[in-house]
Short mmCIF file of C-alpha atoms and ligand atoms in Angstrom, two decimals:
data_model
loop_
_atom_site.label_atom_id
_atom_site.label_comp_id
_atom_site.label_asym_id
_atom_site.label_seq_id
_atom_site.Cartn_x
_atom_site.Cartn_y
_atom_site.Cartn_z
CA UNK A 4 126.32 88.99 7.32
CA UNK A 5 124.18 90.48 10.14
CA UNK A 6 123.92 94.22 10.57
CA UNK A 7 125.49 95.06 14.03
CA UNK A 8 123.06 94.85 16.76
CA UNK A 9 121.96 98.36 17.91
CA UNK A 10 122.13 97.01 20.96
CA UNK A 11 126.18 97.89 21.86
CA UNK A 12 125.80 101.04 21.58
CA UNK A 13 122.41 101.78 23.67
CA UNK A 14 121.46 105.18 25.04
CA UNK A 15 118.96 105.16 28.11
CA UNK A 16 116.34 107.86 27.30
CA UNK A 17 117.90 110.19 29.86
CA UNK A 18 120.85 110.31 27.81
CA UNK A 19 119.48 112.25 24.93
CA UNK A 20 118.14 115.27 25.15
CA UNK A 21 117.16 117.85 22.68
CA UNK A 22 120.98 118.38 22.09
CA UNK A 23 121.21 115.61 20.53
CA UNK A 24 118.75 117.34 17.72
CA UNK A 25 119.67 115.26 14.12
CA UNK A 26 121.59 112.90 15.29
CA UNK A 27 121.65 108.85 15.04
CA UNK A 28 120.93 107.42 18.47
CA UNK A 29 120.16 103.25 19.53
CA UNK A 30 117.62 102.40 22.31
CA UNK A 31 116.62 99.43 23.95
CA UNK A 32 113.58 98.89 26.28
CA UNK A 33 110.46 97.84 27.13
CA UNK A 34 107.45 98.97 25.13
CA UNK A 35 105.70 100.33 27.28
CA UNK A 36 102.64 102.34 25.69
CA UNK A 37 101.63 102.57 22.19
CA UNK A 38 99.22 105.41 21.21
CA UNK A 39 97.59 105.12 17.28
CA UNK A 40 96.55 108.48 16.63
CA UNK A 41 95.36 107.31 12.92
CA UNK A 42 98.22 109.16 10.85
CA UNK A 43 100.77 109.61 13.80
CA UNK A 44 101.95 106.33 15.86
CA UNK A 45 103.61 106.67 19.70
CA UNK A 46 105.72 103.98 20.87
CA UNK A 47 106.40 104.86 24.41
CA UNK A 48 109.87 102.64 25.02
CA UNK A 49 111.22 102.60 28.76
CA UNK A 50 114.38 101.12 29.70
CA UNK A 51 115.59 101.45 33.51
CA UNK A 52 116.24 105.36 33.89
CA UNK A 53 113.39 106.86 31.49
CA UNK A 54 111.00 106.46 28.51
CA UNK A 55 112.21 107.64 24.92
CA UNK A 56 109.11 108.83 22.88
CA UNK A 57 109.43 107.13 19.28
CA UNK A 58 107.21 108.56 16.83
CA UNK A 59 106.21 106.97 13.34
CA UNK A 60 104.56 109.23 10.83
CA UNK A 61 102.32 106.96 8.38
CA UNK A 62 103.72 107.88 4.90
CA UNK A 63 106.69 109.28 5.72
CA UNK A 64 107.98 105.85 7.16
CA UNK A 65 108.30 102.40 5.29
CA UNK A 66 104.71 100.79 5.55
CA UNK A 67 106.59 97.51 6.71
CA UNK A 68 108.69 99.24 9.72
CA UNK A 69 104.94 101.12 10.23
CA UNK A 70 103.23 97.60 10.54
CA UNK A 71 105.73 95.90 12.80
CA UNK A 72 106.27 98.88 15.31
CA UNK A 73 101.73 98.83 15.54
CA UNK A 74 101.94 95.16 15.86
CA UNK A 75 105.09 94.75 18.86
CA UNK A 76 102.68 93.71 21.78
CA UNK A 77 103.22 96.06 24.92
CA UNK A 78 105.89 95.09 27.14
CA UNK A 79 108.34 93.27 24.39
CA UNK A 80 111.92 94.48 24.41
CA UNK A 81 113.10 96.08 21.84
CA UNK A 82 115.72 98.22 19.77
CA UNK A 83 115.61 100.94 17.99
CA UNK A 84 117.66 102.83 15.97
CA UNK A 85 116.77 106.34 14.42
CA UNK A 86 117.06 110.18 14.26
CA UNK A 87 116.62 112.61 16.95
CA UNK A 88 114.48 114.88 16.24
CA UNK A 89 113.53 118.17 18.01
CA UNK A 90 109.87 118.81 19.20
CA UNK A 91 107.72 120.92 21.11
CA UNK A 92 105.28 119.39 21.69
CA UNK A 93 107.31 116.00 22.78
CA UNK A 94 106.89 115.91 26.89
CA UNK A 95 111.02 115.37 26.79
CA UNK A 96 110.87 118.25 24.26
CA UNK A 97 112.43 115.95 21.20
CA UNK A 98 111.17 112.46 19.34
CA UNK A 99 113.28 109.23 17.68
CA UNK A 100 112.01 108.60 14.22
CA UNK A 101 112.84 104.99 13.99
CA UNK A 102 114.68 104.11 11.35
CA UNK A 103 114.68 99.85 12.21
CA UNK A 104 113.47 98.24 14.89
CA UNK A 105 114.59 94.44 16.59
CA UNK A 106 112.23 92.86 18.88
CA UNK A 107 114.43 90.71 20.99
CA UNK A 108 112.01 89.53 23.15
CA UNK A 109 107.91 89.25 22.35
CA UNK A 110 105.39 89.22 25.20
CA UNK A 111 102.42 87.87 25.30
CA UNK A 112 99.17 89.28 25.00
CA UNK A 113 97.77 89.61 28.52
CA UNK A 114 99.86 91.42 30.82
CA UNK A 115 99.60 90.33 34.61
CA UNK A 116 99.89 93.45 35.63
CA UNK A 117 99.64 97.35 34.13
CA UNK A 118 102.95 98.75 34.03
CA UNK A 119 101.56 101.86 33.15
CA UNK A 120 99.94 102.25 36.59
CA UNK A 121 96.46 103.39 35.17
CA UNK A 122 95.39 100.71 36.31
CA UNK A 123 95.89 99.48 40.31
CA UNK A 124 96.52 95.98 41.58
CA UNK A 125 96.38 94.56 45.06
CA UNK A 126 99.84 94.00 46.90
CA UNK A 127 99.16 90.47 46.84
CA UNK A 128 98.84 90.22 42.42
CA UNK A 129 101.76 92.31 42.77
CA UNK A 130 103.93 90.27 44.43
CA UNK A 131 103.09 87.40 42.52
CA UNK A 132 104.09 88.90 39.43
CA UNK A 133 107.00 90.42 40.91
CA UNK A 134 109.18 90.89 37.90
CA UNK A 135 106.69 93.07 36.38
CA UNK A 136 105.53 94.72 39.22
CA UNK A 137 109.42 95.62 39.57
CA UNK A 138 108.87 97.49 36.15
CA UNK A 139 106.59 100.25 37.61
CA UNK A 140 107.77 103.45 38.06
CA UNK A 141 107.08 103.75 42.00
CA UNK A 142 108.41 100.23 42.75
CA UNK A 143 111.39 100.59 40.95
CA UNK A 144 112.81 103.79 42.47
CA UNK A 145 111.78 102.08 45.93
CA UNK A 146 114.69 99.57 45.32
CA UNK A 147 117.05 101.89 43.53
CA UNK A 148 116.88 104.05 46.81
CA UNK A 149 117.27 100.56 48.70
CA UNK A 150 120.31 100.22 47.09
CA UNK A 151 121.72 103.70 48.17
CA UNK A 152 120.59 103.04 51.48
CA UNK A 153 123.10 99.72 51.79
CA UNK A 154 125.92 101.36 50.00
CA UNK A 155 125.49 104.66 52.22
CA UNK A 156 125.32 102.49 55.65
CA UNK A 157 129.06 100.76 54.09
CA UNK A 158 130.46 103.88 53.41
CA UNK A 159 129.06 105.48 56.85
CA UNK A 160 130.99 102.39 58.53
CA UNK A 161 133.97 102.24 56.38
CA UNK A 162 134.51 105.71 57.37
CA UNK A 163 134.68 105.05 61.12
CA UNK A 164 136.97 102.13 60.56
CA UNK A 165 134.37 99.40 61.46
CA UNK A 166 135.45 95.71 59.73
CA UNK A 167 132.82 94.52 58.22
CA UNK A 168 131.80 90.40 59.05
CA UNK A 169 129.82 87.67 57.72
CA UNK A 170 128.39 85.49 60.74
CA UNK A 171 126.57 82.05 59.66
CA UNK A 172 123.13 81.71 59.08
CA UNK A 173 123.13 78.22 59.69
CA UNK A 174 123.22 77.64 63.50
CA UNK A 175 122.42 74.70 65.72
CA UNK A 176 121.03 76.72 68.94
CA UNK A 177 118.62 79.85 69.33
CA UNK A 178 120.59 82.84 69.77
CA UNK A 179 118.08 83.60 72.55
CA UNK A 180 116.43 80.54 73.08
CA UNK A 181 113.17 82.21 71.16
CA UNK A 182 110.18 80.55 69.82
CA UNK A 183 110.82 82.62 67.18
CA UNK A 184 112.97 79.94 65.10
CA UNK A 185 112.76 78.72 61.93
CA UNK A 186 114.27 74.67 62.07
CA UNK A 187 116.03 73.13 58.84
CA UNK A 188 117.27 69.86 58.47
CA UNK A 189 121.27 69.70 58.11
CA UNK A 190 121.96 65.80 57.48
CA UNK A 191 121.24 63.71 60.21
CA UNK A 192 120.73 66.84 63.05
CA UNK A 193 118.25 69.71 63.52
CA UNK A 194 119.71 73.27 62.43
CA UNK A 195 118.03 76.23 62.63
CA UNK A 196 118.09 79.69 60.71
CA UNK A 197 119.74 82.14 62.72
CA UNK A 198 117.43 84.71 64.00
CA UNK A 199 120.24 87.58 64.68
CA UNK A 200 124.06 87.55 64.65
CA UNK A 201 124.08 88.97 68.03
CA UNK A 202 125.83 86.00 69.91
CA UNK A 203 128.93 86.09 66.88
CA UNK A 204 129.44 89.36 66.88
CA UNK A 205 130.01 89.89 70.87
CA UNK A 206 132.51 86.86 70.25
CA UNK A 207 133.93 88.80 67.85
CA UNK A 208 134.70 91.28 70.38
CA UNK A 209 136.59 89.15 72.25
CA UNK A 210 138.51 88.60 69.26
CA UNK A 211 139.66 91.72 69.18
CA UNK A 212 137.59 92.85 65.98
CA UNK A 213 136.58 96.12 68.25
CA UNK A 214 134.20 97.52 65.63
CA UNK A 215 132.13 95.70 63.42
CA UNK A 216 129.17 95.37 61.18
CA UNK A 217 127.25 93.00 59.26
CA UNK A 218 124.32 93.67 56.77
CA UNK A 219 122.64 90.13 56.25
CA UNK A 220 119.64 88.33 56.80
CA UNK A 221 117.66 87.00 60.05
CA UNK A 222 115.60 84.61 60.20
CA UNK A 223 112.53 84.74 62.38
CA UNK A 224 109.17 82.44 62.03
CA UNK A 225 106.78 85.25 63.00
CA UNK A 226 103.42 83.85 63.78
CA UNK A 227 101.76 86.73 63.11
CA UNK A 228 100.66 88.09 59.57
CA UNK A 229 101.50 91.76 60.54
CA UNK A 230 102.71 94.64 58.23
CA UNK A 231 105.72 95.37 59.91
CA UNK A 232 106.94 91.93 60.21
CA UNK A 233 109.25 89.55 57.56
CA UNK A 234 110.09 85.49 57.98
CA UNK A 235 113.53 86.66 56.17
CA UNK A 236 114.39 90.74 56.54
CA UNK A 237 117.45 92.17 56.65
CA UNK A 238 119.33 93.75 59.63
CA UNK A 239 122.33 96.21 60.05
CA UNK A 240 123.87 94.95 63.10
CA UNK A 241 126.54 96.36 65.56
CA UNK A 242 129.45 95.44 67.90
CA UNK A 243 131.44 98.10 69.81
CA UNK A 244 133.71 97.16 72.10
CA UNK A 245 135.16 99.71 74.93
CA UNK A 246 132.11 101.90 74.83
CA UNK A 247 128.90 101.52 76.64
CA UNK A 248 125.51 101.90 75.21
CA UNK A 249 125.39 106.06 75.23
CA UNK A 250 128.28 105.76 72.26
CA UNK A 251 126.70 103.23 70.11
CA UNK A 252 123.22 105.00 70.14
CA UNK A 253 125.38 107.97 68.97
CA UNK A 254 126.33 105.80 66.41
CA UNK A 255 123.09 105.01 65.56
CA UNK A 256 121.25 108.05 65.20
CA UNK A 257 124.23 109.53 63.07
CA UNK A 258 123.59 106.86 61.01
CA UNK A 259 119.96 107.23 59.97
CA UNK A 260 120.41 111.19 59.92
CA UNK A 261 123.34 110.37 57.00
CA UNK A 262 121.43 107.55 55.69
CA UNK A 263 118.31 109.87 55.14
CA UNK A 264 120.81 112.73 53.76
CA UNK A 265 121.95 110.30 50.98
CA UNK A 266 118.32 109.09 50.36
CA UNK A 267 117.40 113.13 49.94
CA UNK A 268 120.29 113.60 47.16
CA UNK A 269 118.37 110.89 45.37
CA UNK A 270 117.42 112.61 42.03
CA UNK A 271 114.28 111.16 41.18
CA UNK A 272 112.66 111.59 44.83
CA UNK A 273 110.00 114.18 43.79
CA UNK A 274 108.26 111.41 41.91
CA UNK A 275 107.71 109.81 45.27
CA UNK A 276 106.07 112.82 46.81
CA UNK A 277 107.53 112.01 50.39
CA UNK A 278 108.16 114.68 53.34
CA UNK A 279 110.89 114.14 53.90
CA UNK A 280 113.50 116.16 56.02
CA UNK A 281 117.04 114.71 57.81
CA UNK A 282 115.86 114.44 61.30
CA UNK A 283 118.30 116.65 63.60
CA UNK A 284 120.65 115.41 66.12
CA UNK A 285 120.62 114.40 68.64
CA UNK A 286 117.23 112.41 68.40
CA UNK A 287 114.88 113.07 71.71
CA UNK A 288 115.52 110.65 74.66
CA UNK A 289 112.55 109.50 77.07
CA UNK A 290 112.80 106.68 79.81
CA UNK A 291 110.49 103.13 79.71
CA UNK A 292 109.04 104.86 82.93
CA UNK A 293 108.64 108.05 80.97
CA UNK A 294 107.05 106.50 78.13
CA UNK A 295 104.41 104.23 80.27
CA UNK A 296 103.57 107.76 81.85
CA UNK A 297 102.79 109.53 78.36
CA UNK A 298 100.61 106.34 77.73
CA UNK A 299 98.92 106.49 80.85
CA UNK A 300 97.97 110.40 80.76
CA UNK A 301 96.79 108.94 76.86
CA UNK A 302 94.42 106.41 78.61
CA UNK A 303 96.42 103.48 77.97
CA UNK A 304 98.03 101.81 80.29
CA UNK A 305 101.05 99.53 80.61
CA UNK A 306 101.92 97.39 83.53
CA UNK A 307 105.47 98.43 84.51
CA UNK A 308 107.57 95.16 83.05
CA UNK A 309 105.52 94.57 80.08
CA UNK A 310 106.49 95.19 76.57
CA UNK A 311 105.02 98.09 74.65
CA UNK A 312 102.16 96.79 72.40
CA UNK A 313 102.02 97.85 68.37
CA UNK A 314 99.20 100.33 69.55
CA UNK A 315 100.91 101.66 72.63
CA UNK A 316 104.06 102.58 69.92
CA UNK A 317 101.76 104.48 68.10
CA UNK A 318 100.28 106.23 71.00
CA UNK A 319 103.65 107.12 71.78
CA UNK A 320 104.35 107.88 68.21
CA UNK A 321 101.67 110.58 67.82
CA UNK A 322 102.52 112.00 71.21
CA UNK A 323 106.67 112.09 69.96
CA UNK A 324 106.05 112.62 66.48
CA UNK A 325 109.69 112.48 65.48
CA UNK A 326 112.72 109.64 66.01
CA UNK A 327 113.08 109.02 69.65
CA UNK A 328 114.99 106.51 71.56
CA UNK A 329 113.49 104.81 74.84
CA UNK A 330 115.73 103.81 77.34
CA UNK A 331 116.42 102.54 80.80
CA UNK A 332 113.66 99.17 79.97
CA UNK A 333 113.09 96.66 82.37
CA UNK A 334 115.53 94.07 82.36
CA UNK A 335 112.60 91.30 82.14
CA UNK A 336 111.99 92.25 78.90
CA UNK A 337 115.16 92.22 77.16
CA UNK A 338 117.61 89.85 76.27
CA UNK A 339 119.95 87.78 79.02
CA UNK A 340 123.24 89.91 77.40
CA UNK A 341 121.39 93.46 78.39
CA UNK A 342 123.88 95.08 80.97
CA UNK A 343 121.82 95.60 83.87
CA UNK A 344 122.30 99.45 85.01
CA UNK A 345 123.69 99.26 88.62
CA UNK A 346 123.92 95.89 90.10
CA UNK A 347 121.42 93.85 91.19
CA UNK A 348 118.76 96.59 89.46
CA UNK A 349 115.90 95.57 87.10
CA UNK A 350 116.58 98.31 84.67
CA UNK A 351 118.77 97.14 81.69
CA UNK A 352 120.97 99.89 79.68
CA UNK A 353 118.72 99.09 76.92
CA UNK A 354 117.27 101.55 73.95
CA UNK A 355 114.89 100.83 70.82
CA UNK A 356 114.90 103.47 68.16
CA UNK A 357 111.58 104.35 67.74
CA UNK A 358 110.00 105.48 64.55
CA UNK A 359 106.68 107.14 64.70
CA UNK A 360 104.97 104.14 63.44
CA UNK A 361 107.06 101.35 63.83
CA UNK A 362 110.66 100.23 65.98
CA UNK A 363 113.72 100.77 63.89
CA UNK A 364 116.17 99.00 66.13
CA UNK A 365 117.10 97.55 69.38
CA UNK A 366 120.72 97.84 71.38
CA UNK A 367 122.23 98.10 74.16
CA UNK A 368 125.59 97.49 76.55
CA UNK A 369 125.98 94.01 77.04
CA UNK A 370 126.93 92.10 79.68
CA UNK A 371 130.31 90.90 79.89
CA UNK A 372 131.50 89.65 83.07
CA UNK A 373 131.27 85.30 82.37
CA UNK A 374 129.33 84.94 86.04
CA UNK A 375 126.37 87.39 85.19
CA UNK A 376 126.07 86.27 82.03
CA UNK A 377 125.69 82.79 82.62
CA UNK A 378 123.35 83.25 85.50
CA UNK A 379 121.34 85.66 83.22
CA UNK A 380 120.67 82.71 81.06
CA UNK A 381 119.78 80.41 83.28
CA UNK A 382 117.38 82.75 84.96
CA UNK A 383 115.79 83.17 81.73
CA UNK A 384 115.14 79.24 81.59
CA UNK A 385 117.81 78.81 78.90
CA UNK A 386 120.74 76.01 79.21
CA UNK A 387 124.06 77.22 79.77
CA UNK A 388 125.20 74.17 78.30
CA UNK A 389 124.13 75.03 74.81
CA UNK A 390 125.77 78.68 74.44
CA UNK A 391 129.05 76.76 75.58
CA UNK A 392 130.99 78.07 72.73
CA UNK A 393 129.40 82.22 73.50
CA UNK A 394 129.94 81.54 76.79
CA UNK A 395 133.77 80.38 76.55
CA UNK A 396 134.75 83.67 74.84
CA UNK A 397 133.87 85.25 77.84
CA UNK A 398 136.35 83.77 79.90
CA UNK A 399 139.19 84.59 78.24
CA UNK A 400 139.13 88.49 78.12
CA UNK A 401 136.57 90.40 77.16
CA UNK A 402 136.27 93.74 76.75
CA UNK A 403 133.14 95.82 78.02
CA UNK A 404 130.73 96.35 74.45
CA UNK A 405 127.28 97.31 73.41
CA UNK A 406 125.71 97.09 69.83
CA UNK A 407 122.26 97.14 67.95
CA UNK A 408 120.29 95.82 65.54
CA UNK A 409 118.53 98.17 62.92
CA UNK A 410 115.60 96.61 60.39
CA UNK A 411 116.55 97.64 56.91
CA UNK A 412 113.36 97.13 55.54
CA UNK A 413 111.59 99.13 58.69
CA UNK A 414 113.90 101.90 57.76
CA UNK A 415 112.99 101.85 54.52
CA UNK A 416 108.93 101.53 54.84
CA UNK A 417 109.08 104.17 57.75
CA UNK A 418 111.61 106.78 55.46
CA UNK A 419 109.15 105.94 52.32
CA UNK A 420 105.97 106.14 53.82
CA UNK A 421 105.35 103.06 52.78
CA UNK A 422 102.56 101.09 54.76
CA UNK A 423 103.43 97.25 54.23
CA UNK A 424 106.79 96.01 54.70
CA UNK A 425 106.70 93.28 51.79
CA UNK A 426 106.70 96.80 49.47
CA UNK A 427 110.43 97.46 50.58
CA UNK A 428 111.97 93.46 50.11
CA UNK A 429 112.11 92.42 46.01
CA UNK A 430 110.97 88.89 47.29
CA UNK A 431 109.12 89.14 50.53
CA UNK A 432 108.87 85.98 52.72
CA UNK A 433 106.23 85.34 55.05
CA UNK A 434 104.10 82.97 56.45
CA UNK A 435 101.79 82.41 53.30
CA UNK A 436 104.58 83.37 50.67
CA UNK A 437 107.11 81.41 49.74
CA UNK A 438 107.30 82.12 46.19
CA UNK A 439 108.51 83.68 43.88
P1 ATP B 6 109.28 93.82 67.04
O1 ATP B 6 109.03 93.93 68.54
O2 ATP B 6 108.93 95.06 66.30
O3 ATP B 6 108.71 92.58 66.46
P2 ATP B 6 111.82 92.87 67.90
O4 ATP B 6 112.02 93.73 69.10
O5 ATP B 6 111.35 91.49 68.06
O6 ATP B 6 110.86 93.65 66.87
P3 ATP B 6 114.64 92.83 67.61
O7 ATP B 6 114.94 91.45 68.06
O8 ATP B 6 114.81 93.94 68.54
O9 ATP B 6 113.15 92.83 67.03
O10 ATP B 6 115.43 93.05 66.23
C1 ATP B 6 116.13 94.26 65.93
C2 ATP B 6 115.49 94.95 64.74
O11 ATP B 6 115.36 94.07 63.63
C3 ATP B 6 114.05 95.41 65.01
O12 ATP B 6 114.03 96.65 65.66
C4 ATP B 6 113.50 95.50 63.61
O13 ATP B 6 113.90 96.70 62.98
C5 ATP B 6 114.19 94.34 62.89
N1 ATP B 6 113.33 93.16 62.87
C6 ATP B 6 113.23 92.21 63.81
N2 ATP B 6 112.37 91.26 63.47
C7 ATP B 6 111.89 91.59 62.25
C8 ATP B 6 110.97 91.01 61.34
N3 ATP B 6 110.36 89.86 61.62
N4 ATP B 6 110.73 91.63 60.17
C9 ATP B 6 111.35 92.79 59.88
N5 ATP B 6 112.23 93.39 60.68
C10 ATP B 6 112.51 92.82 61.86
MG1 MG B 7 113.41 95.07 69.57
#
C-alpha cells in the first residue's frame, strides 16, 4: 500500500512559523530556487502565500533523498514532509529538514520566464507565458488585490441594497451606434459583442429594478494600440432610478474611496511599494468650460465641443493632481441618453471621473422623456427603428435615472501605479493578442 500523500494535510509557508519549532509539518509548492552551498543544500519551495526554506545537510540526510532534492529541476511541484526546525540565520527565522520528498509534477529544463525576478522580461514574453508570469511575486499580488477589489465593489453595493444583473453580451444592434463594435456571426444573422450594458440597464429601470449593478465584460474593437485601452475589459456599471446625476456621482466617489480603503488593509501591500492614501471626500469638481480654461492658461487649447485628448487629460492631471470629476460637457460629445441640463441647452448633466493619468468612468442623468430621446437619436444619425425594444420601455413609465460606467482594470492600473493596462487583466485582449 501507498504511504498517504503529504499532500492532505499541506501547510502554506505562512502557516509555520518558528512556533512550530520540532514539529512534523507537509508542504507543497513550486521549487522555486535551489542554492548548493557544497555541504549545505537550499530548496527554496513557494506555494501561493510564501516560500518555506528546506534545508538538506549532506551527511546528515539519506544520500538518495540528498540526490533527488539537487536533481528536482526549478519550478516542479512538489511535497515535502519534514521537521521544523528553529534557525537564526533562516530569513523566516526557522528551516524544514525534509524527511521525503514527491515530485508531482517535473518541469522542464528551460524556463520561459524567471520566476525569481532576477532576471526581467518584456510585457510582451510575459504575457505569452502567462501562467508563469502569474507565478511572480509582483504579478500575483496584482490579481489577489483584483480580487478584493470585485468582492469589495459587491459588498459596497449589497450594502446599499442595489440588485445585482447580468445583461447579454450577445446583442444584435450598437448600444450607441459606435464604430467601436466587435461583429460575430450568430447562425444565419450578424451579432455583435456588446460594447456596454447601458441600454439594459435603463430598461431595467423601467422595470422597476431601481438600483442596480453589473460587473461584466464590454466589448469594444479599439483601433488603437494604446496603454489604457482593452478589446475585452471589464466595467462596474450603474442604474439609479429617482435620482439625478449629483446622487450617483456620490455614489461613485464613495465607492473608489472604500474600494481603495479595502485595497490599503491588503496585508502584503508594502511589497508593492505604492503611495497610496484613500482619497478624501468629496472628490474636487471643475466644469468642461473650467477645464478647457486650465488647458488654455497651460498652452493647450481645446475647441469648446471637442473631446479632451489623452494629452490634454494629463495636462489637466498634473494641474489637479488628485481624483476630480468634470462636469457640465457639451452635449455633442456624449451619448444621445445624456439629460441635457435645461432644455433646449447644449450642456449635458454629464461627469467622467478623472484619474490623474487616465478616465476612470463616465455617467450621467439620462434622458427619459420617450420624445427627447428618440429625437436625440436620430439627431445623432442613428435609426430609431433599431433601439425599438429601448425605446418601448420608455413609453410605458419611466422613472427619471442616471448611472455610470467605471473601468475595472483603469482603476486598478491607476490605484497600482501600474503603466500598461494588459498588467491588471490575467488574459489581456487586444488587437494583436488573442492568445493565450
Ligand atoms: P476613453 O475615452 O478613455 O477611451 P470612453 O469614454 O470611450 O473611454 P466610456 O464609454 O465612457 O469609455 O466607458 C466607461 C468606462 O469604461 C471608461 O471610463 C473606462 O474606465 C472603461 N473603458 C471603456 N473602454 C475601455 C477599453 N477599451 N479598455 C479599458 N477600459 C475601458
Ligand atoms: Mg467616457
Amino acid at each position: 500500500m501507498q504511504s498517504p500523500s503529504p499532500i492532505r494535510n499541506r501547510k502554506y509557508a505562512t502557516e509555520i512559523t518558528v512556533a512550530n519549532d520540532g514539529e512534523h509539518v507537509s508542504i507543497a509548492g513550486w521549487v522555486h530556487e535551489k542554492r548548493d552551498l557544497g555541504g549545505v543544500f537550499f530548496l527554496i519551495v513557494r506555494d501561493l502565500r510564501g516560500y518555506s526554506q528546506v534545508t538538506l545537510h549532506k551527511g546528515k540526510v539519506e544520500k538518495e533523498l540528498f540526490e533527488h532534492v539537487k536533481r528536482v529541476p526549478r519550478e516542479s511541484v512538489v511535497a515535502i514532509e519534514g521537521k521544523v526546525k528553529s534557525e537564526p540565520k533562516a530569513p523566516l527565522g526557522y528551516e524544514i529538514i525534509p524527511e521525503r520528498m514527491e515530485v508531482l509534477s517535473e518541469a522542464s529544463q528551460v524556463l520561459p520566464l524567471d520566476t525569481t525576478e532576477k532576471v526581467g522580461a518584456e510585457l510582451d514574453t510575459r504575457l505569452d507565458a502567462r501562467f508563469m508570469d502569474l507565478r511572480t511575486e509582483r504579478t500575483k499580488h496584482v490579481f489577489v488585490i483584483r480580487s478584493r477589489v470585485l468582492k469589495a465593489i459587491r459588498h459596497f453595493f449589497d450594502a446599499k441594497g442595489f440588485i445585482e444583473i447580468n445583461t447579454p453580451k450577445i446583442v444584435s444592434a450598437a448600444t450607441e451606434g459606435g464604430t467601436a463594435l466587435i461583429p460575430i456571426s450568430y447562425f444565419e444573422r450578424e451579432a455583435f459583442l456588446n460594447q456596454s450594458p447601458q441600454l439594459y440597464k435603463q430598461m431595467l429601470m423601467g422595470a422597476g429594478f431601481d438600483r442596480v449593478y453589473e460587473i461584466a465584460p464590454i466589448f469594444r474593437a479599439e483601433e488603437h494600440d494604446t496603454t489604457k485601452h482593452l478589446n475585452e475589459a471589464t466595467s462596474v456599471d450603474v442604474e439609479v432610478a429617482f435620482v439625478s446625476d449629483k446622487e450617483v456621482m456620490a455614489i461613485l466617489e464613495e465607492l473608489i474611496a472604500f474600494v481603495y480603503s479595502k485595497v490599503m488593509d491588503y496585508p502584503d501591500l508594502g511589497k508593492l511599494n505604492l503611495k497610496l492614501e484613500v482619497p478624501k471626500l468629496p472628490f474636487r469638481r471643475i466644469t468642461y468650460d473650467e477645464a478647457i480654461k486650465l488647458l488654455s492658461e497651460a498652452g493647450e487649447e481645446i475647441e469648446w465641443g471637442e473631446d479632451l485628448s489623452t494629452s490634454a487629460e494629463h495636462t489637466l492631471g498634473r494641474i489637479i493632481d488628485e481624483l476630480y470629476f468634470i462636469t457640465d460637457w457639451p452635449c455633442a460629445i456624449k451619448p444621445f441618453y445624456a439629460q441635457p441640463a435645461t432644455k433646449g441647452k447644449s450642456i449635458c448633466n454629464a461627469f467622467d471621473l478623472m484619474h490623474p493619468k487616465v478616465e476612470l468612468a463616465s455617467g450621467s442623468q439620462r434622458v427619459h422623456s420617450y420624445e427627447l430621446l428618440k429625437r436625440n437619436i436620430e439627431s445623432k444619425g442613428l435609426s430609431a427603428d433599431s433601439f425599438e425594444y429601448y425605446l418601448d420601455t420608455f413609453r410605458f413609465g419611466m422613472p427619471p435615472h442616471a448611472g455610470w460606467g467605471l473601468g475595472v482594470e483603469r482603476l486598478l492600473m491607476s490605484m497600482l501605479e501600474i503603466n500598461n493596462i494588459r498588467e491588471v487583466v490575467l488574459f489581456p485582449r487586444d488587437r494583436r493578442r488573442l492568445a493565450p
